[in-house]
Structure formats: C-alpha cells, structure tokens
Amino acid sequence: MRYTIFGESHGPAIGVVLQGVPSGLALDLEEIAFQLARRAPGKNALSTPRREADAPEILSGYFEGRTTGTPLAAVIRNTDTRSRDYAATRALARPGHADYPAHIRYGGFEDYRGGGHFSGRLTAPLVFAGSVARQVLAARGVTVGAHIRSVGAVSEPSFAAWGEPLSPALLRAVEERDFPTLSEERGSAMQEEILAARSERDSVGGAIECAVLGLAPGIGSPDLGENVEGILSRHLFAIPGVKAVGFGEGFGFAALRGSEANDALYMRGGAVTSPTNHSGGVNGGITNGLPLLFSVAMRPTASIAREQDTVNMDTWTDAKLTITGRHDPCIVHRAVPVVEAAAALAVCELLGI
C-alpha cells in the first residue's frame, strides 16, 4: 500500500492518501481513533500543550462501512495553531530542524510555521495509514507492537531480555499504557528524565524497540528492492526525528564475537527455531521465522528554550535565536505508535499488499 502525506503543521488540515488498500475491509474506526489518541499532544507535562482532536475525516475509498479498493483519503483538521509564535523568527534557521536545507531546497517558499511539512504534526496521518495497515495485517495473523527502550540515560530490558514471552497479548498490554514501557517502574524513571530536561529548558531523546510477530520465514530478498532491513529502514527514516535504525543487536554487534552473535538453530515441532534472536529475525535480507525485532533512535526535540547560535537566512549573517511557543521536551513516547504505523506499512510492502 503506497501512501502520500500532505499538509503543513499550521495549515487548515493534514492528511494522507493510501493507495492499494484491499477492498471489502471493515475498518475498525474505534481502533484507529485509539491509535491516534496515543500519539496526540496536550495530555500532560511530558508533551506540548497544543491540543488537537486528531479526528480523521475519510473523504474517499470507504463506503457503507467497508473499503472500496480505490484510494483511501483522510484529512485531520488543525484546530489549535498559534502561528504568531514563529513570525518573529521566520528568517532564523532553527538548529536541528530542517529550516535551512528546506529553505535552499524550495527556494525560500517553504511554510515556516511550526516546521511546515517537516513537522512532527505530519505523523498523525501516518498513524491513520498505519492503523489501516495494521488491520490488514491482523487478518493475516501478523501483529506489530513496540515499547520505549530508553529515554536519556534511563533504559529498560529489551523484548529478548524481558521475563515474559513475546506475544500479541504482551504487545497489546504495553500499547494500552499511557507511557508504553514493559516496566512501569522504569517508565516512571523515564518520565522523571523528561521532566528534568523540561525544567532545564532542554529536551531529551531515546530509543524505541519494535516487534513484528507472525511473519513466516523466507520473506524478502538480498536485493535492494526487496531487502527486509532496507524496506523497513526506508519507512522508518521518513519519521521526523529518527536518526538511527538497528535490527536485533544493532550497533551492539560491533562489540560481540561470532560465538556470541550467532543464533544457534534447532528443530522443534517440525520447524527450525532458535533460543536467541540476536539477528532480529532477519538473515541475508530475508525473514527467518523468528520475531522481527528492530530499534530506532529518536533525537532530542530540536526546539529548546535555550539561546542558540544560528544564521539569518535573509541577511546570511550570524544570529542568536531563542525559541518560544509550545514544544515537546521529548518526542519518544508519542513516537511509539508512529514507529508501529511505519512498520506496519513496511510489512505490507514486504508481503506485496
């Protein structure tokens, strides 16, 4: 299913057109609303106070409770914009943002308000599209779920190290938590890390680990266009703030020996399996039947209240910038359903849906 996201952070609406949706799918609109609510801002001091209902309006591709097979288009209205927060600094490139490269790429005609098309606000329609993809996958026995692996210096065990077996029930239990961690104790410590950064007029990053269950072995290819890691990474790097992607042990492989990194193989119940999953369910760009596991690193929110050095893009001179307005001290917890959505869309591509 191919998707195109449109709109800007402070425009009238944002939205998505999703092509290739199977016809006859009875969309669970309540589940879509639940997923969008997980990403939504304005809930507490951990995120921006901007409040948006994020209620999708389906414009096409849906009739009498089922998808038609034609392009599925949905819009989400922007109702709580404060563009005046950006007017005074429109010529100042915000460090860490796409302001400068976008200014060059689009010749100065980009919408600067709230980051325009580069804003994290655009992840709302991505979650809508991903929620549709998740329902398509669920009908095929495939489940996607994630947890916050770390925030700043605070981390929790990976799925592989967690005492409870990795299952759809575990993924759903984490999904239903306001702060989606495996350990509620570690989750509380992560929240303290976020609040500490906010009190210091700063921000903090973190990591998200995602699992895909129910994929048969043999899906994918070593070739560029069908490589499992390549397709997942292409979707994941389209998420604002994602700066690294690793499968299984990821960067941890660099410190291991082969005897530690290899997943021993055994026959169990007529199928090949392994007691470990260091490779994250992928070998040679092809699924091996174990859970597909990957992690993404999210950068600290670029908008911080501290004074920063930058350039004035009108005069091309050095300048100072102090950002005001409403911003997240951390985007990791709100990005969990976004990562799941991107993963679901990527898996649909892998499966040829």
Coordinates of N, CA and C in Angstrom, one line a residue, residues 216-223 225-229 231 282-288 349-351:
A216 N 6.2 -15.4 8.4 CA 6.8 -16.7 8.0 C 8.2 -16.5 7.5
P217 N 9.0 -17.6 7.6 CA 10.4 -17.5 7.1 C 10.4 -17.4 5.5
G218 N 11.4 -16.8 5.0 CA 11.5 -16.8 3.5 C 11.0 -15.5 2.8
I219 N 10.5 -14.5 3.6 CA 10.0 -13.3 3.0 C 11.2 -12.3 2.8
G220 N 11.2 -11.7 1.7 CA 12.3 -10.7 1.4 C 13.3 -11.2 0.4
S221 N 14.4 -10.5 0.3 CA 15.4 -10.8 -0.7 C 16.7 -10.1 -0.4
P222 N 17.9 -10.6 -0.8 CA 19.1 -9.8 -0.6 C 19.2 -8.6 -1.5
D223 N 18.3 -8.6 -2.5 CA 18.3 -7.5 -3.5 C 17.8 -6.2 -2.9
G225 N 15.6 -3.9 -3.8 CA 14.2 -3.5 -3.7 C 13.4 -4.3 -2.8
E226 N 13.9 -5.5 -2.3 CA 13.0 -6.4 -1.5 C 13.7 -6.8 -0.2
N227 N 14.8 -6.1 0.1 CA 15.5 -6.4 1.4 C 14.7 -6.0 2.6
V228 N 14.5 -6.9 3.5 CA 13.7 -6.6 4.7 C 14.2 -5.4 5.5
E229 N 15.5 -5.4 5.8 CA 16.0 -4.2 6.5 C 15.9 -2.9 5.7
I231 N 13.7 -2.1 3.3 CA 12.3 -1.6 3.2 C 11.9 -1.0 4.5
V282 N 16.1 -11.6 10.9 CA 16.4 -11.4 9.5 C 17.9 -11.9 9.3
N283 N 18.0 -12.7 8.2 CA 19.4 -13.1 7.7 C 19.4 -12.9 6.2
G284 N 20.4 -12.2 5.7 CA 20.5 -12.1 4.3 C 19.4 -11.3 3.7
G285 N 18.8 -10.4 4.5 CA 17.7 -9.6 3.9 C 16.4 -10.4 3.9
I286 N 16.3 -11.6 4.5 CA 15.1 -12.5 4.4 C 14.7 -12.8 5.8
T287 N 13.4 -12.9 6.1 CA 12.9 -13.3 7.4 C 13.3 -14.8 7.7
N288 N 13.6 -15.1 8.9 CA 14.0 -16.4 9.3 C 12.9 -17.1 10.2
E349 N 4.2 -3.8 2.5 CA 5.0 -3.8 1.2 C 5.8 -5.1 1.1
L350 N 6.4 -5.6 2.2 CA 7.1 -6.8 2.1 C 6.2 -8.0 1.6
L351 N 5.0 -8.0 2.1 CA 4.1 -9.1 1.8 C 3.4 -8.9 0.4

